[in-house]
Amino acid sequence: MPNLTSYIDTSEYYHVDIRRYYDFIELEIDLDEFKLLQFEGSDMHLYLLTDNNDDDLALIRLVKVAFHGKQFYQISKSFSLKPRKGYGEILYNLCFGFYSGSLVSDHVNTLPGSYNLWKKILRKNGGNAIRYDSKNDRKFPIDLNDESLIWGVPDDFRNEILKTPWQAVIFENEYDEVGYGDNDETFEESFVDYLSENDKIERTILSDYIVEAFKQKRQIRDRHQILILM
């Protein structure tokens, strides 16, 4: 599965005039309240979810990759214009249907956005998902009850986590009491700031899972070669 890392602004992968740059076609989907547009390039596919008023809701980019002589479609980037509305999940599930058995995750998983989205999707579609070791071409079941087997943390991020005082951490279930921004657009930026101002490092985000794992001294490895295969 992809490594967990701090929040990354993915807005650069979307532009309000994106349909001027790419020749999208509309696909038929069984969702009356949405439209799905597709651009299919030689090595990259784009999917744009809109409402019936043609307002853009979410975008996902797939790139063709090959592991051990087999072709897969990797989720390279995704961006939701209206976070926490479920549009990203709708778009992911549509892509699962199009690329069943050959859709893989990226190597990097941002916190909390895509991490929480993947957890929700895996709980719903767990029977159709496996862990894929892209280095050794091996497949393993997914066990959400032991997330340490799924999620990894790059070593540099792990070192910063280890230096973090636990009293500085704000847990996910405490979010409503924090009193950060009042609109959805500020949710990901302000969800969990765990590094103190004195660290002189870009403030980043820490999930409940990582905090609890380190507090329990459980080993968290860099699982860069482990992907989600749907």
mmCIF file of C-alpha atoms in Angstrom:
data_model
loop_
_atom_site.group_PDB
_atom_site.id
_atom_site.type_symbol
_atom_site.label_atom_id
_atom_site.label_comp_id
_atom_site.label_asym_id
_atom_site.label_seq_id
_atom_site.Cartn_x
_atom_site.Cartn_y
_atom_site.Cartn_z
ATOM 1 C CA MET A 1 0.000 0.000 0.000
ATOM 2 C CA PRO A 2 1.125 3.560 -0.392
ATOM 3 C CA ASN A 3 3.274 5.154 2.265
ATOM 4 C CA LEU A 4 1.624 7.628 4.588
ATOM 5 C CA THR A 5 2.933 11.149 4.274
ATOM 6 C CA SER A 6 1.883 14.670 5.176
ATOM 7 C CA TYR A 7 -0.829 16.622 3.380
ATOM 8 C CA ILE A 8 0.089 17.630 -0.164
ATOM 9 C CA ASP A 9 -1.742 20.361 -2.055
ATOM 10 C CA THR A 10 -2.916 18.565 -5.196
ATOM 11 C CA SER A 11 -4.795 21.542 -6.633
ATOM 12 C CA GLU A 12 -1.958 22.048 -9.140
ATOM 13 C CA TYR A 13 -3.210 18.953 -10.946
ATOM 14 C CA TYR A 14 -6.552 20.595 -11.669
ATOM 15 C CA HIS A 15 -7.335 23.762 -13.610
ATOM 16 C CA VAL A 16 -10.729 25.403 -14.061
ATOM 17 C CA ASP A 17 -10.187 25.309 -17.827
ATOM 18 C CA ILE A 18 -9.088 21.681 -17.869
ATOM 19 C CA ARG A 19 -11.629 20.822 -20.558
ATOM 20 C CA ARG A 20 -9.909 23.270 -22.899
ATOM 21 C CA TYR A 21 -6.642 21.359 -22.549
ATOM 22 C CA TYR A 22 -7.998 17.829 -22.876
ATOM 23 C CA ASP A 23 -10.493 16.386 -25.347
ATOM 24 C CA PHE A 24 -12.902 14.742 -22.903
ATOM 25 C CA ILE A 25 -15.743 12.472 -23.927
ATOM 26 C CA GLU A 26 -18.785 11.736 -21.759
ATOM 27 C CA LEU A 27 -19.273 8.177 -20.563
ATOM 28 C CA GLU A 28 -22.555 6.554 -19.657
ATOM 29 C CA ILE A 29 -22.870 5.863 -15.938
ATOM 30 C CA ASP A 30 -25.725 4.662 -13.769
ATOM 31 C CA LEU A 31 -25.819 7.835 -11.648
ATOM 32 C CA ASP A 32 -28.531 10.274 -12.684
ATOM 33 C CA GLU A 33 -27.178 13.204 -10.671
ATOM 34 C CA PHE A 34 -23.639 13.069 -12.095
ATOM 35 C CA LYS A 35 -21.744 13.095 -15.373
ATOM 36 C CA LEU A 36 -18.415 11.381 -16.007
ATOM 37 C CA LEU A 37 -15.930 12.714 -18.537
ATOM 38 C CA GLN A 38 -12.925 10.747 -19.778
ATOM 39 C CA PHE A 39 -9.709 11.684 -21.561
ATOM 40 C CA GLU A 40 -7.680 8.727 -22.774
ATOM 41 C CA GLY A 41 -4.071 9.434 -23.710
ATOM 42 C CA SER A 42 -1.365 7.017 -24.768
ATOM 43 C CA ASP A 43 -0.039 6.527 -21.237
ATOM 44 C CA MET A 44 -2.397 8.583 -19.059
ATOM 45 C CA HIS A 45 -6.166 8.602 -18.469
ATOM 46 C CA LEU A 46 -8.162 11.392 -16.812
ATOM 47 C CA TYR A 47 -11.623 11.068 -15.275
ATOM 48 C CA LEU A 48 -13.600 14.170 -14.346
ATOM 49 C CA LEU A 49 -16.797 13.921 -12.290
ATOM 50 C CA THR A 50 -19.302 16.760 -12.690
ATOM 51 C CA ASP A 51 -22.861 17.436 -11.675
ATOM 52 C CA ASN A 52 -25.662 17.912 -14.203
ATOM 53 C CA ASN A 53 -24.889 21.634 -14.336
ATOM 54 C CA ASP A 54 -21.376 20.772 -15.562
ATOM 55 C CA ASP A 55 -19.767 21.979 -12.354
ATOM 56 C CA ASP A 56 -16.554 20.045 -11.733
ATOM 57 C CA LEU A 57 -16.536 17.928 -8.569
ATOM 58 C CA ALA A 58 -13.510 15.607 -8.609
ATOM 59 C CA LEU A 59 -10.656 14.562 -10.851
ATOM 60 C CA ILE A 60 -8.522 11.419 -10.954
ATOM 61 C CA ARG A 61 -5.470 10.666 -13.080
ATOM 62 C CA LEU A 62 -4.396 7.139 -13.981
ATOM 63 C CA VAL A 63 -1.061 6.236 -15.529
ATOM 64 C CA LYS A 64 -0.083 2.963 -17.179
ATOM 65 C CA VAL A 65 2.580 1.024 -15.291
ATOM 66 C CA ALA A 66 4.046 -2.448 -15.713
ATOM 67 C CA PHE A 67 5.145 -4.881 -13.017
ATOM 68 C CA HIS A 68 6.665 -8.232 -13.990
ATOM 69 C CA GLY A 69 5.345 -8.040 -17.524
ATOM 70 C CA LYS A 70 1.774 -7.163 -16.491
ATOM 71 C CA GLN A 71 0.071 -3.837 -17.196
ATOM 72 C CA PHE A 72 -1.726 -1.929 -14.470
ATOM 73 C CA TYR A 73 -3.424 1.434 -14.181
ATOM 74 C CA GLN A 74 -2.045 3.360 -11.239
ATOM 75 C CA ILE A 75 -3.911 6.125 -9.449
ATOM 76 C CA SER A 76 -1.326 8.846 -9.866
ATOM 77 C CA LYS A 77 -3.193 11.884 -8.585
ATOM 78 C CA SER A 78 -6.682 12.736 -7.445
ATOM 79 C CA PHE A 79 -8.268 16.011 -6.433
ATOM 80 C CA SER A 80 -11.665 16.832 -4.960
ATOM 81 C CA LEU A 81 -12.949 20.349 -5.495
ATOM 82 C CA LYS A 82 -15.407 19.958 -2.631
ATOM 83 C CA PRO A 83 -13.750 17.903 0.134
ATOM 84 C CA ARG A 84 -15.801 15.695 2.469
ATOM 85 C CA LYS A 85 -18.762 15.486 0.086
ATOM 86 C CA GLY A 86 -18.064 11.936 -1.078
ATOM 87 C CA TYR A 87 -17.293 12.856 -4.689
ATOM 88 C CA GLY A 88 -13.817 11.363 -4.533
ATOM 89 C CA GLU A 89 -15.233 8.057 -3.343
ATOM 90 C CA ILE A 90 -17.769 8.020 -6.191
ATOM 91 C CA LEU A 91 -14.995 8.601 -8.728
ATOM 92 C CA TYR A 92 -12.751 5.910 -7.208
ATOM 93 C CA ASN A 93 -15.578 3.369 -7.246
ATOM 94 C CA LEU A 94 -16.370 4.138 -10.883
ATOM 95 C CA CYS A 95 -12.729 3.529 -11.799
ATOM 96 C CA PHE A 96 -12.789 0.251 -9.858
ATOM 97 C CA GLY A 97 -15.581 -0.861 -12.155
ATOM 98 C CA PHE A 98 -13.692 0.156 -15.314
ATOM 99 C CA TYR A 99 -10.345 -1.385 -14.344
ATOM 100 C CA SER A 100 -11.327 -4.242 -12.057
ATOM 101 C CA GLY A 101 -8.322 -6.398 -11.251
ATOM 102 C CA SER A 102 -5.779 -4.016 -12.768
ATOM 103 C CA LEU A 103 -6.180 -0.770 -10.784
ATOM 104 C CA VAL A 104 -3.405 -0.092 -8.259
ATOM 105 C CA SER A 105 -2.771 2.669 -5.770
ATOM 106 C CA ASP A 106 0.052 5.142 -5.841
ATOM 107 C CA HIS A 107 3.166 4.736 -3.689
ATOM 108 C CA VAL A 108 2.321 7.809 -1.599
ATOM 109 C CA ASN A 109 -0.814 8.240 0.505
ATOM 110 C CA THR A 110 -1.546 11.677 1.985
ATOM 111 C CA LEU A 111 -2.890 12.234 5.478
ATOM 112 C CA PRO A 112 -5.676 12.549 6.284
ATOM 113 C CA GLY A 113 -7.379 12.846 2.901
ATOM 114 C CA SER A 114 -6.525 9.831 0.756
ATOM 115 C CA TYR A 115 -5.671 7.694 3.805
ATOM 116 C CA ASN A 116 -9.162 8.058 5.243
ATOM 117 C CA LEU A 117 -10.698 7.632 1.785
ATOM 118 C CA TRP A 118 -8.816 4.365 1.222
ATOM 119 C CA LYS A 119 -9.869 3.046 4.625
ATOM 120 C CA LYS A 120 -13.502 3.766 3.795
ATOM 121 C CA ILE A 121 -13.218 2.160 0.359
ATOM 122 C CA LEU A 122 -11.431 -0.910 1.725
ATOM 123 C CA ARG A 123 -14.089 -1.463 4.362
ATOM 124 C CA LYS A 124 -16.718 -1.357 1.624
ATOM 125 C CA ASN A 125 -14.819 -3.293 -1.058
ATOM 126 C CA GLY A 126 -12.425 -5.352 1.056
ATOM 127 C CA GLY A 127 -13.344 -8.586 -0.684
ATOM 128 C CA ASN A 128 -12.172 -7.140 -3.988
ATOM 129 C CA ALA A 129 -8.878 -5.682 -2.766
ATOM 130 C CA ILE A 130 -5.491 -7.206 -1.983
ATOM 131 C CA ARG A 131 -2.003 -6.076 -1.013
ATOM 132 C CA TYR A 132 0.327 -6.315 -3.968
ATOM 133 C CA ASP A 133 4.103 -6.493 -3.534
ATOM 134 C CA SER A 134 5.178 -4.796 -6.751
ATOM 135 C CA LYS A 135 8.834 -5.705 -6.186
ATOM 136 C CA ASN A 136 8.375 -9.448 -5.717
ATOM 137 C CA ASP A 137 5.061 -9.953 -7.572
ATOM 138 C CA ARG A 138 3.361 -11.411 -4.502
ATOM 139 C CA LYS A 139 -0.217 -10.889 -3.301
ATOM 140 C CA PHE A 140 -1.538 -10.884 0.262
ATOM 141 C CA PRO A 141 -4.946 -10.384 1.882
ATOM 142 C CA ILE A 142 -5.819 -7.053 3.445
ATOM 143 C CA ASP A 143 -6.449 -7.066 7.179
ATOM 144 C CA LEU A 144 -7.803 -3.731 8.378
ATOM 145 C CA ASN A 145 -7.592 -5.022 11.945
ATOM 146 C CA ASP A 146 -3.805 -4.931 11.653
ATOM 147 C CA GLU A 147 -3.043 -1.755 9.775
ATOM 148 C CA SER A 148 0.666 -2.015 10.514
ATOM 149 C CA LEU A 149 0.723 -4.659 7.762
ATOM 150 C CA ILE A 150 -0.781 -2.186 5.326
ATOM 151 C CA TRP A 151 0.474 1.340 5.794
ATOM 152 C CA GLY A 152 4.098 2.402 5.723
ATOM 153 C CA VAL A 153 5.921 5.607 6.594
ATOM 154 C CA PRO A 154 8.987 6.956 4.764
ATOM 155 C CA ASP A 155 12.030 7.041 7.033
ATOM 156 C CA ASP A 156 12.401 10.834 7.071
ATOM 157 C CA PHE A 157 8.750 11.256 8.077
ATOM 158 C CA ARG A 158 9.107 8.519 10.677
ATOM 159 C CA ASN A 159 12.017 10.355 12.295
ATOM 160 C CA GLU A 160 9.953 13.524 12.609
ATOM 161 C CA ILE A 161 7.080 11.562 14.150
ATOM 162 C CA LEU A 162 9.397 10.065 16.757
ATOM 163 C CA LYS A 163 10.439 13.569 17.831
ATOM 164 C CA THR A 164 6.844 14.729 18.232
ATOM 165 C CA PRO A 165 5.568 15.227 21.814
ATOM 166 C CA TRP A 166 2.335 13.254 22.177
ATOM 167 C CA GLN A 167 0.656 16.127 24.025
ATOM 168 C CA ALA A 168 0.921 18.172 20.809
ATOM 169 C CA VAL A 169 -1.146 15.697 18.822
ATOM 170 C CA ILE A 170 -4.809 16.321 18.061
ATOM 171 C CA PHE A 171 -6.698 13.102 17.402
ATOM 172 C CA GLU A 172 -9.288 12.660 14.691
ATOM 173 C CA ASN A 173 -12.167 12.202 17.111
ATOM 174 C CA GLU A 174 -11.271 15.516 18.763
ATOM 175 C CA TYR A 175 -11.565 17.508 15.536
ATOM 176 C CA ASP A 176 -15.013 18.911 16.248
ATOM 177 C CA GLU A 177 -13.720 20.451 19.455
ATOM 178 C CA VAL A 178 -10.698 22.109 17.892
ATOM 179 C CA GLY A 179 -12.543 25.058 16.399
ATOM 180 C CA TYR A 180 -10.546 25.353 13.184
ATOM 181 C CA GLY A 181 -12.105 26.723 9.991
ATOM 182 C CA ASP A 182 -15.838 26.727 9.463
ATOM 183 C CA ASN A 183 -15.896 25.552 5.846
ATOM 184 C CA ASP A 184 -15.023 22.326 4.114
ATOM 185 C CA GLU A 185 -12.207 23.837 2.071
ATOM 186 C CA THR A 186 -10.045 24.363 5.178
ATOM 187 C CA PHE A 187 -10.549 20.865 6.559
ATOM 188 C CA GLU A 188 -7.480 19.107 5.180
ATOM 189 C CA GLU A 189 -5.117 22.022 5.742
ATOM 190 C CA SER A 190 -6.052 22.408 9.397
ATOM 191 C CA PHE A 191 -7.047 18.869 10.365
ATOM 192 C CA VAL A 192 -4.083 17.904 12.530
ATOM 193 C CA ASP A 193 -1.085 20.189 13.027
ATOM 194 C CA TYR A 194 1.338 18.303 15.198
ATOM 195 C CA LEU A 195 4.740 19.972 14.857
ATOM 196 C CA SER A 196 5.376 22.933 17.138
ATOM 197 C CA GLU A 197 6.141 26.381 15.731
ATOM 198 C CA ASN A 198 9.717 26.015 16.970
ATOM 199 C CA ASP A 199 10.451 23.057 14.704
ATOM 200 C CA LYS A 200 10.962 25.375 11.703
ATOM 201 C CA ILE A 201 9.606 22.564 9.532
ATOM 202 C CA GLU A 202 6.508 22.742 7.361
ATOM 203 C CA ARG A 203 3.591 21.839 9.603
ATOM 204 C CA THR A 204 2.273 18.429 8.697
ATOM 205 C CA ILE A 205 -0.405 15.916 9.590
ATOM 206 C CA LEU A 206 -0.440 12.826 11.755
ATOM 207 C CA SER A 207 -3.115 10.117 11.821
ATOM 208 C CA ASP A 208 -4.499 8.342 14.863
ATOM 209 C CA TYR A 209 -3.099 5.084 13.522
ATOM 210 C CA ILE A 210 0.517 6.275 13.434
ATOM 211 C CA VAL A 211 0.272 7.891 16.861
ATOM 212 C CA GLU A 212 -1.134 4.784 18.487
ATOM 213 C CA ALA A 213 1.318 2.491 16.716
ATOM 214 C CA PHE A 214 4.338 4.414 17.920
ATOM 215 C CA LYS A 215 2.933 4.782 21.424
ATOM 216 C CA GLN A 216 2.592 0.998 21.529
ATOM 217 C CA LYS A 217 6.123 0.651 20.087
ATOM 218 C CA ARG A 218 4.831 -1.254 17.087
ATOM 219 C CA GLN A 219 7.158 -1.378 14.122
ATOM 220 C CA ILE A 220 6.131 0.704 11.127
ATOM 221 C CA ARG A 221 8.120 0.038 7.987
ATOM 222 C CA ASP A 222 8.640 1.792 4.718
ATOM 223 C CA ARG A 223 6.325 -0.243 2.476
ATOM 224 C CA HIS A 224 7.051 1.680 -0.693
ATOM 225 C CA GLN A 225 6.730 -1.419 -2.872
ATOM 226 C CA ILE A 226 3.332 -2.434 -1.414
ATOM 227 C CA LEU A 227 0.291 -1.246 -3.358
ATOM 228 C CA ILE A 228 -3.460 -1.678 -3.151
ATOM 229 C CA LEU A 229 -4.732 -3.785 -6.035
ATOM 230 C CA MET A 230 -8.430 -3.625 -6.824
#
